[in-house]
PDB file of C-alpha atoms in Angstrom:
ATOM      1  CA  MET D   1      -2.915 -37.253 -10.338  1.00  0.00           C
ATOM      2  CA  LEU D   2      -0.208 -35.015 -11.778  1.00  0.00           C
ATOM      3  CA  GLN D   3      -2.588 -32.048 -11.852  1.00  0.00           C
ATOM      4  CA  HIS D   4      -3.529 -32.585  -8.207  1.00  0.00           C
ATOM      5  CA  ALA D   5       0.135 -32.942  -7.255  1.00  0.00           C
ATOM      6  CA  ASP D   6       0.879 -29.676  -9.042  1.00  0.00           C
ATOM      7  CA  ILE D   7      -1.872 -27.899  -7.112  1.00  0.00           C
ATOM      8  CA  ALA D   8      -0.526 -29.242  -3.803  1.00  0.00           C
ATOM      9  CA  MET D   9       2.985 -28.133  -4.757  1.00  0.00           C
ATOM     10  CA  TYR D  10       1.901 -24.531  -5.380  1.00  0.00           C
ATOM     11  CA  LYS D  11      -0.039 -24.530  -2.118  1.00  0.00           C
ATOM     12  CA  ALA D  12       3.088 -25.681  -0.313  1.00  0.00           C
ATOM     13  CA  LYS D  13       5.105 -22.894  -1.937  1.00  0.00           C
ATOM     14  CA  GLU D  14       2.612 -20.329  -0.636  1.00  0.00           C
ATOM     15  CA  SER D  15       3.258 -21.614   2.889  1.00  0.00           C
ATOM     16  CA  GLY D  16       7.010 -21.124   2.632  1.00  0.00           C
ATOM     17  CA  ARG D  17      10.006 -23.239   1.792  1.00  0.00           C
ATOM     18  CA  ASN D  18      10.810 -26.734   3.106  1.00  0.00           C
ATOM     19  CA  SER D  19       7.181 -27.776   3.457  1.00  0.00           C
ATOM     20  CA  PHE D  20       4.692 -30.100   1.814  1.00  0.00           C
ATOM     21  CA  MET D  21       0.929 -30.341   1.333  1.00  0.00           C
ATOM     22  CA  PHE D  22      -1.535 -33.129   0.591  1.00  0.00           C
ATOM     23  CA  TYR D  23      -4.061 -32.338  -2.112  1.00  0.00           C
ATOM     24  CA  THR D  24      -7.669 -31.754  -1.054  1.00  0.00           C
ATOM     25  CA  ASP D  25     -10.814 -31.070  -3.052  1.00  0.00           C
ATOM     26  CA  GLN D  26     -10.963 -27.622  -1.474  1.00  0.00           C
ATOM     27  CA  MET D  27      -7.586 -26.784  -3.029  1.00  0.00           C
ATOM     28  CA  GLY D  28      -9.002 -27.611  -6.444  1.00  0.00           C
ATOM     29  CA  LYS D  29     -12.034 -25.380  -5.903  1.00  0.00           C
ATOM     30  CA  VAL D  30      -9.866 -22.496  -4.727  1.00  0.00           C
ATOM     31  CA  LEU D  31      -7.531 -22.887  -7.695  1.00  0.00           C
ATOM     32  CA  GLN D  32     -10.454 -22.931 -10.133  1.00  0.00           C
ATOM     33  CA  GLU D  33     -11.822 -19.745  -8.570  1.00  0.00           C
ATOM     34  CA  HIS D  34      -8.409 -18.097  -8.803  1.00  0.00           C
ATOM     35  CA  LEU D  35      -8.113 -19.044 -12.468  1.00  0.00           C
ATOM     36  CA  LEU D  36     -11.495 -17.477 -13.200  1.00  0.00           C
ATOM     37  CA  ILE D  37     -10.543 -14.263 -11.416  1.00  0.00           C
ATOM     38  CA  GLU D  38      -7.198 -14.190 -13.214  1.00  0.00           C
ATOM     39  CA  ARG D  39      -8.961 -14.557 -16.572  1.00  0.00           C
ATOM     40  CA  ASP D  40     -11.396 -11.759 -15.732  1.00  0.00           C
ATOM     41  CA  LEU D  41      -8.615  -9.546 -14.391  1.00  0.00           C
ATOM     42  CA  ARG D  42      -6.831  -9.734 -17.732  1.00  0.00           C
ATOM     43  CA  LYS D  43     -10.090  -8.656 -19.402  1.00  0.00           C
ATOM     44  CA  ALA D  44     -10.546  -5.898 -16.823  1.00  0.00           C
ATOM     45  CA  LEU D  45      -7.203  -4.372 -17.776  1.00  0.00           C
ATOM     46  CA  ASP D  46      -8.330  -4.206 -21.405  1.00  0.00           C
ATOM     47  CA  ASN D  47     -11.877  -3.029 -20.588  1.00  0.00           C
ATOM     48  CA  GLN D  48     -10.796  -0.329 -18.114  1.00  0.00           C
ATOM     49  CA  GLU D  49     -12.841  -1.788 -15.266  1.00  0.00           C
ATOM     50  CA  LEU D  50     -10.154  -0.853 -12.729  1.00  0.00           C
ATOM     51  CA  THR D  51     -10.218   2.531 -11.018  1.00  0.00           C
ATOM     52  CA  VAL D  52      -7.901   4.427  -8.689  1.00  0.00           C
ATOM     53  CA  VAL D  53      -9.111   6.192  -5.548  1.00  0.00           C
ATOM     54  CA  TYR D  54      -7.234   8.285  -3.008  1.00  0.00           C
ATOM     55  CA  GLN D  55      -7.484   8.330   0.795  1.00  0.00           C
ATOM     56  CA  PRO D  56      -6.313  11.561   2.442  1.00  0.00           C
ATOM     57  CA  GLN D  57      -3.506  11.556   4.967  1.00  0.00           C
ATOM     58  CA  VAL D  58      -3.724  14.479   7.385  1.00  0.00           C
ATOM     59  CA  CYS D  59      -1.560  16.229   9.954  1.00  0.00           C
ATOM     60  CA  ALA D  60      -2.479  14.868  13.374  1.00  0.00           C
ATOM     61  CA  GLN D  61      -2.414  18.303  14.985  1.00  0.00           C
ATOM     62  CA  ASP D  62      -4.194  20.671  12.590  1.00  0.00           C
ATOM     63  CA  HIS D  63      -5.934  18.120  10.292  1.00  0.00           C
ATOM     64  CA  ARG D  64      -4.420  19.695   7.179  1.00  0.00           C
ATOM     65  CA  ILE D  65      -4.249  17.294   4.221  1.00  0.00           C
ATOM     66  CA  THR D  66      -0.604  16.375   3.675  1.00  0.00           C
ATOM     67  CA  GLY D  67      -0.964  13.652   1.073  1.00  0.00           C
ATOM     68  CA  PHE D  68      -2.824  10.587  -0.142  1.00  0.00           C
ATOM     69  CA  GLU D  69      -2.548   6.834  -0.331  1.00  0.00           C
ATOM     70  CA  VAL D  70      -3.357   5.388  -3.744  1.00  0.00           C
ATOM     71  CA  LEU D  71      -5.819   2.480  -3.648  1.00  0.00           C
ATOM     72  CA  LEU D  72      -6.945   0.240  -6.502  1.00  0.00           C
ATOM     73  CA  ARG D  73     -10.593  -0.779  -6.978  1.00  0.00           C
ATOM     74  CA  TRP D  74     -12.206  -3.306  -9.309  1.00  0.00           C
ATOM     75  CA  TYR D  75     -15.906  -3.445 -10.119  1.00  0.00           C
ATOM     76  CA  HIS D  76     -16.644  -6.708 -11.896  1.00  0.00           C
ATOM     77  CA  PRO D  77     -19.663  -6.556 -14.254  1.00  0.00           C
ATOM     78  CA  LEU D  78     -21.093  -9.783 -12.766  1.00  0.00           C
ATOM     79  CA  ARG D  79     -19.449 -10.229  -9.366  1.00  0.00           C
ATOM     80  CA  GLY D  80     -19.631  -6.602  -8.276  1.00  0.00           C
ATOM     81  CA  TRP D  81     -16.820  -5.162  -6.166  1.00  0.00           C
ATOM     82  CA  ILE D  82     -13.866  -7.520  -5.744  1.00  0.00           C
ATOM     83  CA  SER D  83     -11.559  -6.802  -2.807  1.00  0.00           C
ATOM     84  CA  PRO D  84      -7.894  -5.979  -3.509  1.00  0.00           C
ATOM     85  CA  ALA D  85      -7.102  -8.576  -0.836  1.00  0.00           C
ATOM     86  CA  VAL D  86      -8.492 -11.117  -3.309  1.00  0.00           C
ATOM     87  CA  PHE D  87      -7.250  -9.954  -6.698  1.00  0.00           C
ATOM     88  CA  ILE D  88      -3.828  -8.486  -5.811  1.00  0.00           C
ATOM     89  CA  PRO D  89      -2.333 -11.846  -4.674  1.00  0.00           C
ATOM     90  CA  ILE D  90      -3.769 -13.455  -7.809  1.00  0.00           C
ATOM     91  CA  ALA D  91      -2.203 -10.711  -9.940  1.00  0.00           C
ATOM     92  CA  GLU D  92       1.129 -11.339  -8.212  1.00  0.00           C
ATOM     93  CA  ASN D  93       1.045 -15.079  -8.883  1.00  0.00           C
ATOM     94  CA  ALA D  94      -0.155 -14.586 -12.470  1.00  0.00           C
ATOM     95  CA  GLY D  95       2.635 -12.161 -13.380  1.00  0.00           C
ATOM     96  CA  LEU D  96       0.216  -9.239 -13.774  1.00  0.00           C
ATOM     97  CA  ILE D  97       1.417  -7.163 -10.834  1.00  0.00           C
ATOM     98  CA  SER D  98       3.981  -5.198 -12.867  1.00  0.00           C
ATOM     99  CA  ILE D  99       1.343  -4.154 -15.398  1.00  0.00           C
ATOM    100  CA  LEU D 100      -1.035  -3.123 -12.612  1.00  0.00           C
ATOM    101  CA  THR D 101       1.611  -1.208 -10.692  1.00  0.00           C
ATOM    102  CA  ARG D 102       2.846   0.595 -13.796  1.00  0.00           C
ATOM    103  CA  TRP D 103      -0.670   1.784 -14.612  1.00  0.00           C
ATOM    104  CA  VAL D 104      -1.496   2.755 -11.010  1.00  0.00           C
ATOM    105  CA  PHE D 105       1.824   4.542 -10.509  1.00  0.00           C
ATOM    106  CA  THR D 106       1.537   6.495 -13.757  1.00  0.00           C
ATOM    107  CA  THR D 107      -2.071   7.463 -13.001  1.00  0.00           C
ATOM    108  CA  ALA D 108      -1.155   8.582  -9.470  1.00  0.00           C
ATOM    109  CA  CYS D 109       1.828  10.657 -10.625  1.00  0.00           C
ATOM    110  CA  LEU D 110      -0.233  12.444 -13.265  1.00  0.00           C
ATOM    111  CA  GLN D 111      -2.961  13.122 -10.711  1.00  0.00           C
ATOM    112  CA  LEU D 112      -0.486  14.472  -8.168  1.00  0.00           C
ATOM    113  CA  LYS D 113       1.038  16.721 -10.817  1.00  0.00           C
ATOM    114  CA  ASP D 114      -2.428  18.144 -11.492  1.00  0.00           C
ATOM    115  CA  TRP D 115      -3.115  18.765  -7.791  1.00  0.00           C
ATOM    116  CA  HIS D 116       0.286  20.401  -7.370  1.00  0.00           C
ATOM    117  CA  GLN D 117      -0.530  22.840 -10.167  1.00  0.00           C
ATOM    118  CA  ARG D 118      -4.056  23.571  -8.909  1.00  0.00           C
ATOM    119  CA  PHE D 119      -3.705  23.460  -5.139  1.00  0.00           C
ATOM    120  CA  ASP D 120      -0.655  22.640  -3.032  1.00  0.00           C
ATOM    121  CA  GLN D 121       2.843  21.637  -4.161  1.00  0.00           C
ATOM    122  CA  SER D 122       3.666  20.097  -0.775  1.00  0.00           C
ATOM    123  CA  LEU D 123       1.149  17.251  -1.205  1.00  0.00           C
ATOM    124  CA  LYS D 124       2.590  13.724  -1.252  1.00  0.00           C
ATOM    125  CA  MET D 125       1.398  10.538  -2.927  1.00  0.00           C
ATOM    126  CA  ALA D 126       1.934   7.132  -1.292  1.00  0.00           C
ATOM    127  CA  VAL D 127       1.947   4.129  -3.637  1.00  0.00           C
ATOM    128  CA  ASN D 128       2.043   0.506  -2.481  1.00  0.00           C
ATOM    129  CA  ILE D 129       4.750  -1.669  -4.037  1.00  0.00           C
ATOM    130  CA  SER D 130       4.515  -5.466  -4.128  1.00  0.00           C
ATOM    131  CA  GLY D 131       7.493  -7.429  -2.861  1.00  0.00           C
ATOM    132  CA  LYS D 132       7.147  -9.670  -5.913  1.00  0.00           C
ATOM    133  CA  GLN D 133       8.387  -6.844  -8.105  1.00  0.00           C
ATOM    134  CA  PHE D 134      11.884  -6.980  -6.679  1.00  0.00           C
ATOM    135  CA  LYS D 135      12.295 -10.215  -8.619  1.00  0.00           C
ATOM    136  CA  LEU D 136      10.964  -8.780 -11.886  1.00  0.00           C
ATOM    137  CA  GLY D 137      13.409  -6.581 -13.777  1.00  0.00           C
ATOM    138  CA  ARG D 138      14.709  -3.226 -12.571  1.00  0.00           C
ATOM    139  CA  LEU D 139      11.946  -1.737 -10.472  1.00  0.00           C
ATOM    140  CA  ASP D 140      14.016   1.359  -9.713  1.00  0.00           C
ATOM    141  CA  GLU D 141      14.512   2.187 -13.399  1.00  0.00           C
ATOM    142  CA  GLU D 142      10.797   1.820 -14.125  1.00  0.00           C
ATOM    143  CA  ILE D 143       9.728   3.990 -11.173  1.00  0.00           C
ATOM    144  CA  LEU D 144      12.236   6.721 -11.944  1.00  0.00           C
ATOM    145  CA  SER D 145      11.264   6.656 -15.616  1.00  0.00           C
ATOM    146  CA  ILE D 146       7.588   7.219 -14.769  1.00  0.00           C
ATOM    147  CA  ILE D 147       8.438  10.026 -12.355  1.00  0.00           C
ATOM    148  CA  SER D 148      10.557  11.705 -15.024  1.00  0.00           C
ATOM    149  CA  SER D 149       8.006  11.318 -17.828  1.00  0.00           C
ATOM    150  CA  THR D 150       5.093  12.643 -15.733  1.00  0.00           C
ATOM    151  CA  GLY D 151       7.084  15.595 -14.420  1.00  0.00           C
ATOM    152  CA  VAL D 152       6.178  15.125 -10.767  1.00  0.00           C
ATOM    153  CA  ALA D 153       8.740  15.970  -8.071  1.00  0.00           C
ATOM    154  CA  ALA D 154      10.476  12.783  -6.860  1.00  0.00           C
ATOM    155  CA  ASP D 155      10.483  13.867  -3.217  1.00  0.00           C
ATOM    156  CA  ARG D 156       6.676  14.083  -3.286  1.00  0.00           C
ATOM    157  CA  ILE D 157       6.418  10.357  -4.069  1.00  0.00           C
ATOM    158  CA  GLU D 158       6.375   7.837  -1.237  1.00  0.00           C
ATOM    159  CA  LEU D 159       6.737   4.100  -1.770  1.00  0.00           C
ATOM    160  CA  GLU D 160       4.954   1.919   0.792  1.00  0.00           C
ATOM    161  CA  LEU D 161       6.332  -1.567   1.400  1.00  0.00           C
ATOM    162  CA  THR D 162       5.166  -4.079   3.979  1.00  0.00           C
ATOM    163  CA  GLU D 163       7.692  -5.827   6.192  1.00  0.00           C
ATOM    164  CA  THR D 164       6.568  -9.224   4.933  1.00  0.00           C
ATOM    165  CA  SER D 165       7.133  -8.177   1.314  1.00  0.00           C
ATOM    166  CA  LEU D 166      10.822  -7.621   2.096  1.00  0.00           C
ATOM    167  CA  ILE D 167      11.563 -10.841   3.962  1.00  0.00           C
ATOM    168  CA  ASP D 168      12.431 -12.970   0.912  1.00  0.00           C
ATOM    169  CA  ASN D 169      13.998 -10.120  -1.078  1.00  0.00           C
ATOM    170  CA  VAL D 170      16.218  -8.248   1.365  1.00  0.00           C
ATOM    171  CA  ASP D 171      19.389  -8.103  -0.752  1.00  0.00           C
ATOM    172  CA  LYS D 172      17.617  -7.193  -3.989  1.00  0.00           C
ATOM    173  CA  ALA D 173      15.301  -4.767  -2.202  1.00  0.00           C
ATOM    174  CA  THR D 174      18.233  -3.022  -0.536  1.00  0.00           C
ATOM    175  CA  GLU D 175      19.953  -2.452  -3.872  1.00  0.00           C
ATOM    176  CA  ILE D 176      16.822  -1.198  -5.637  1.00  0.00           C
ATOM    177  CA  LEU D 177      15.492   0.962  -2.804  1.00  0.00           C
ATOM    178  CA  ASN D 178      18.853   2.606  -2.203  1.00  0.00           C
ATOM    179  CA  SER D 179      18.950   3.493  -5.909  1.00  0.00           C
ATOM    180  CA  ILE D 180      15.481   5.023  -5.708  1.00  0.00           C
ATOM    181  CA  ARG D 181      16.278   6.913  -2.497  1.00  0.00           C
ATOM    182  CA  GLU D 182      19.297   8.529  -4.145  1.00  0.00           C
ATOM    183  CA  HIS D 183      16.879  10.319  -6.473  1.00  0.00           C
ATOM    184  CA  GLY D 184      14.799  11.717  -3.609  1.00  0.00           C
ATOM    185  CA  VAL D 185      11.892   9.254  -3.520  1.00  0.00           C
ATOM    186  CA  CYS D 186      10.643   8.650   0.021  1.00  0.00           C
ATOM    187  CA  LEU D 187      10.278   5.236   1.642  1.00  0.00           C
ATOM    188  CA  ALA D 188       7.619   4.127   4.137  1.00  0.00           C
ATOM    189  CA  ILE D 189       7.324   0.792   5.960  1.00  0.00           C
ATOM    190  CA  ASP D 190       3.667  -0.238   5.985  1.00  0.00           C
ATOM    191  CA  ASP D 191       2.045  -2.413   8.676  1.00  0.00           C
ATOM    192  CA  PHE D 192       4.993  -1.672  10.946  1.00  0.00           C
ATOM    193  CA  GLY D 193       5.197  -3.942  13.983  1.00  0.00           C
ATOM    194  CA  THR D 194       3.391  -6.904  12.442  1.00  0.00           C
ATOM    195  CA  GLY D 195       6.460  -8.576  10.903  1.00  0.00           C
ATOM    196  CA  TYR D 196       9.436 -10.388  12.370  1.00  0.00           C
ATOM    197  CA  SER D 197      12.309  -8.033  11.626  1.00  0.00           C
ATOM    198  CA  SER D 198      10.857  -4.577  12.154  1.00  0.00           C
ATOM    199  CA  LEU D 199      13.932  -2.995  13.731  1.00  0.00           C
ATOM    200  CA  ASN D 200      16.286  -4.640  11.270  1.00  0.00           C
ATOM    201  CA  TYR D 201      14.635  -2.819   8.351  1.00  0.00           C
ATOM    202  CA  LEU D 202      15.419   0.510   9.987  1.00  0.00           C
ATOM    203  CA  LYS D 203      19.114  -0.446   9.782  1.00  0.00           C
ATOM    204  CA  LEU D 204      18.974  -1.723   6.206  1.00  0.00           C
ATOM    205  CA  PHE D 205      16.916   1.037   4.608  1.00  0.00           C
ATOM    206  CA  ASP D 206      16.886   4.817   4.804  1.00  0.00           C
ATOM    207  CA  VAL D 207      13.287   4.985   6.016  1.00  0.00           C
ATOM    208  CA  ASP D 208      11.316   8.254   5.973  1.00  0.00           C
ATOM    209  CA  LYS D 209       8.089   7.065   7.571  1.00  0.00           C
ATOM    210  CA  LEU D 210       6.617   4.239   9.634  1.00  0.00           C
ATOM    211  CA  LYS D 211       2.974   3.334   9.184  1.00  0.00           C
ATOM    212  CA  ILE D 212       1.327   1.878  12.287  1.00  0.00           C
ATOM    213  CA  ASP D 213      -0.899  -1.022  11.305  1.00  0.00           C
ATOM    214  CA  ARG D 214      -4.643  -0.519  11.719  1.00  0.00           C
ATOM    215  CA  SER D 215      -4.888  -3.607  13.943  1.00  0.00           C
ATOM    216  CA  PHE D 216      -2.989  -1.752  16.689  1.00  0.00           C
ATOM    217  CA  VAL D 217      -5.098   1.394  16.285  1.00  0.00           C
ATOM    218  CA  GLN D 218      -8.377  -0.538  16.373  1.00  0.00           C
ATOM    219  CA  ALA D 219      -7.313  -2.288  19.584  1.00  0.00           C
ATOM    220  CA  LEU D 220      -5.944   0.773  21.395  1.00  0.00           C
ATOM    221  CA  PHE D 221      -8.496   0.565  24.193  1.00  0.00           C
ATOM    222  CA  ASN D 222      -9.043  -3.191  24.228  1.00  0.00           C
ATOM    223  CA  GLY D 223      -5.947  -3.989  26.200  1.00  0.00           C
ATOM    224  CA  LYS D 224      -2.767  -2.516  27.589  1.00  0.00           C
ATOM    225  CA  SER D 225      -0.320  -4.177  25.180  1.00  0.00           C
ATOM    226  CA  ASP D 226      -1.605  -2.541  21.972  1.00  0.00           C
ATOM    227  CA  SER D 227      -1.501   0.981  23.385  1.00  0.00           C
ATOM    228  CA  GLU D 228       1.997   0.352  24.720  1.00  0.00           C
ATOM    229  CA  ILE D 229       3.167  -0.950  21.327  1.00  0.00           C
ATOM    230  CA  VAL D 230       1.818   2.153  19.576  1.00  0.00           C
ATOM    231  CA  THR D 231       3.425   4.413  22.183  1.00  0.00           C
ATOM    232  CA  ALA D 232       6.754   2.609  21.776  1.00  0.00           C
ATOM    233  CA  ILE D 233       6.690   2.828  17.957  1.00  0.00           C
ATOM    234  CA  ILE D 234       5.965   6.557  18.031  1.00  0.00           C
ATOM    235  CA  GLY D 235       8.631   7.219  20.680  1.00  0.00           C
ATOM    236  CA  MET D 236      11.270   5.218  18.822  1.00  0.00           C
ATOM    237  CA  ALA D 237      10.471   6.895  15.491  1.00  0.00           C
ATOM    238  CA  ASN D 238      10.622  10.354  17.049  1.00  0.00           C
ATOM    239  CA  ASN D 239      14.066   9.577  18.477  1.00  0.00           C
ATOM    240  CA  LEU D 240      15.246   8.412  15.048  1.00  0.00           C
ATOM    241  CA  ASN D 241      13.720  11.436  13.252  1.00  0.00           C
ATOM    242  CA  ILE D 242      11.355   9.182  11.323  1.00  0.00           C
ATOM    243  CA  ALA D 243       7.786  10.372  10.693  1.00  0.00           C
ATOM    244  CA  VAL D 244       4.887   8.226  11.940  1.00  0.00           C
ATOM    245  CA  ILE D 245       1.447   7.819  10.408  1.00  0.00           C
ATOM    246  CA  ALA D 246      -1.371   5.761  11.921  1.00  0.00           C
ATOM    247  CA  GLU D 247      -3.915   4.140   9.634  1.00  0.00           C
ATOM    248  CA  GLY D 248      -7.400   2.925  10.462  1.00  0.00           C
ATOM    249  CA  VAL D 249      -8.293   5.894  12.679  1.00  0.00           C
ATOM    250  CA  GLU D 250     -12.075   5.864  13.052  1.00  0.00           C
ATOM    251  CA  THR D 251     -12.888   7.576  16.359  1.00  0.00           C
ATOM    252  CA  LYS D 252     -12.096  10.811  18.152  1.00  0.00           C
ATOM    253  CA  GLU D 253     -10.721   8.830  21.101  1.00  0.00           C
ATOM    254  CA  GLN D 254      -8.154   7.169  18.842  1.00  0.00           C
ATOM    255  CA  LEU D 255      -7.206  10.536  17.376  1.00  0.00           C
ATOM    256  CA  LEU D 256      -6.713  12.156  20.796  1.00  0.00           C
ATOM    257  CA  PHE D 257      -4.543   9.265  21.995  1.00  0.00           C
ATOM    258  CA  LEU D 258      -2.320   9.457  18.913  1.00  0.00           C
ATOM    259  CA  GLN D 259      -2.066  13.243  19.149  1.00  0.00           C
ATOM    260  CA  GLU D 260      -0.994  12.993  22.769  1.00  0.00           C
ATOM    261  CA  LYS D 261       1.713  10.435  21.961  1.00  0.00           C
ATOM    262  CA  GLY D 262       3.190  12.579  19.183  1.00  0.00           C
ATOM    263  CA  CYS D 263       1.983  10.793  16.031  1.00  0.00           C
ATOM    264  CA  ASP D 264       2.686  12.975  12.983  1.00  0.00           C
ATOM    265  CA  GLU D 265      -0.070  11.984  10.556  1.00  0.00           C
ATOM    266  CA  ILE D 266      -3.412  10.211  10.568  1.00  0.00           C
ATOM    267  CA  GLN D 267      -5.301   8.216   7.966  1.00  0.00           C
ATOM    268  CA  GLY D 268      -8.738   6.653   8.310  1.00  0.00           C
ATOM    269  CA  TYR D 269     -12.492   6.921   8.029  1.00  0.00           C
ATOM    270  CA  TYR D 270     -12.630   9.470  10.860  1.00  0.00           C
ATOM    271  CA  PHE D 271     -11.394  11.997   8.303  1.00  0.00           C
ATOM    272  CA  SER D 272     -12.246  10.522   4.932  1.00  0.00           C
ATOM    273  CA  THR D 273     -12.953   7.351   3.026  1.00  0.00           C
ATOM    274  CA  PRO D 274     -10.995   6.695  -0.196  1.00  0.00           C
ATOM    275  CA  GLU D 275     -12.459   9.030  -2.801  1.00  0.00           C
ATOM    276  CA  SER D 276     -12.400   9.789  -6.517  1.00  0.00           C
ATOM    277  CA  PRO D 277     -10.214  12.616  -7.888  1.00  0.00           C
ATOM    278  CA  ALA D 278     -13.304  14.825  -8.263  1.00  0.00           C
ATOM    279  CA  VAL D 279     -14.203  14.513  -4.569  1.00  0.00           C
ATOM    280  CA  ILE D 280     -10.591  15.016  -3.487  1.00  0.00           C
ATOM    281  CA  ALA D 281     -10.449  18.212  -5.549  1.00  0.00           C
ATOM    282  CA  GLN D 282     -13.422  19.512  -3.559  1.00  0.00           C
ATOM    283  CA  LEU D 283     -11.580  18.745  -0.304  1.00  0.00           C
ATOM    284  CA  LEU D 284      -8.498  20.584  -1.525  1.00  0.00           C
ATOM    285  CA  ALA D 285     -10.307  23.574  -3.049  1.00  0.00           C
ATOM    286  CA  PRO D 286     -10.707  25.609   0.203  1.00  0.00           C
ATOM    287  CA  SER D 287      -6.927  25.735   0.656  1.00  0.00           C
ATOM    288  CA  GLU D 288      -6.750  27.555  -2.684  1.00  0.00           C
ATOM    289  CA  ASN D 289      -8.501  30.496  -1.050  1.00  0.00           C
ATOM    290  CA  GLY D 290      -6.767  30.196   2.311  1.00  0.00           C
ATOM    291  CA  GLN D 291      -9.885  28.710   3.945  1.00  0.00           C
ATOM    292  CA  ASN D 292      -8.431  25.309   4.909  1.00  0.00           C
TER     293      ASN D 292
END
């Protein structure tokens, strides 16, 4: 009974404060599955089963590669590919997210340093940061330490945070992000427009870039409201001198619409899937000879 009550309590916490849940058998099955994935994730960290891939971000007008988003992948020896949407929340709840982020961030900085030396020093690297980390130690000190030790330029690093990740940590996030910004690190709001306080974040934080959520891009031609929302976000950002990038671009029609509205950068399968460092190097190589 106590075990079932404990499971219901954690489920209630996931739904927000001031709520309650009744235990169900399904909760127990989900918890058991999460515990198995957590156990295997700890092994994966030791066995180097995790890999980092990079999805190009390109200029909307001339399609020049301007940077990359870092994405984490996990190939389980028995389960096959496990989605980050599954294992990242489990890592957050299990206290593993700091270890994962430290490894991903260090790997990405070293990779960017290599590409700067071989190809183009203007390239940027966007790294996703979990909102959970604002409650765990000094995130700013850890990020700045990694940037310093890897030797990458701070202004070429971009931290991506979702609106929802900031809701419960506004005061702490403001303090930490302002500290990071003072050292030149850029800040992007991911999934912009899907949260509850979108405009408020533009007042609280010195934002460099807004990332239009893929759900708006995918629905551009399905109804009037989505295209109007995208147009409004781009127009507002332009007036505030904030760059705009649209993710999930998969068709030429979507690209042309975004170009016309003044979107700065594009990311999506229309240009490239997330790729290994070796493949990315091949994409960057022509610019070395002025053939980009």
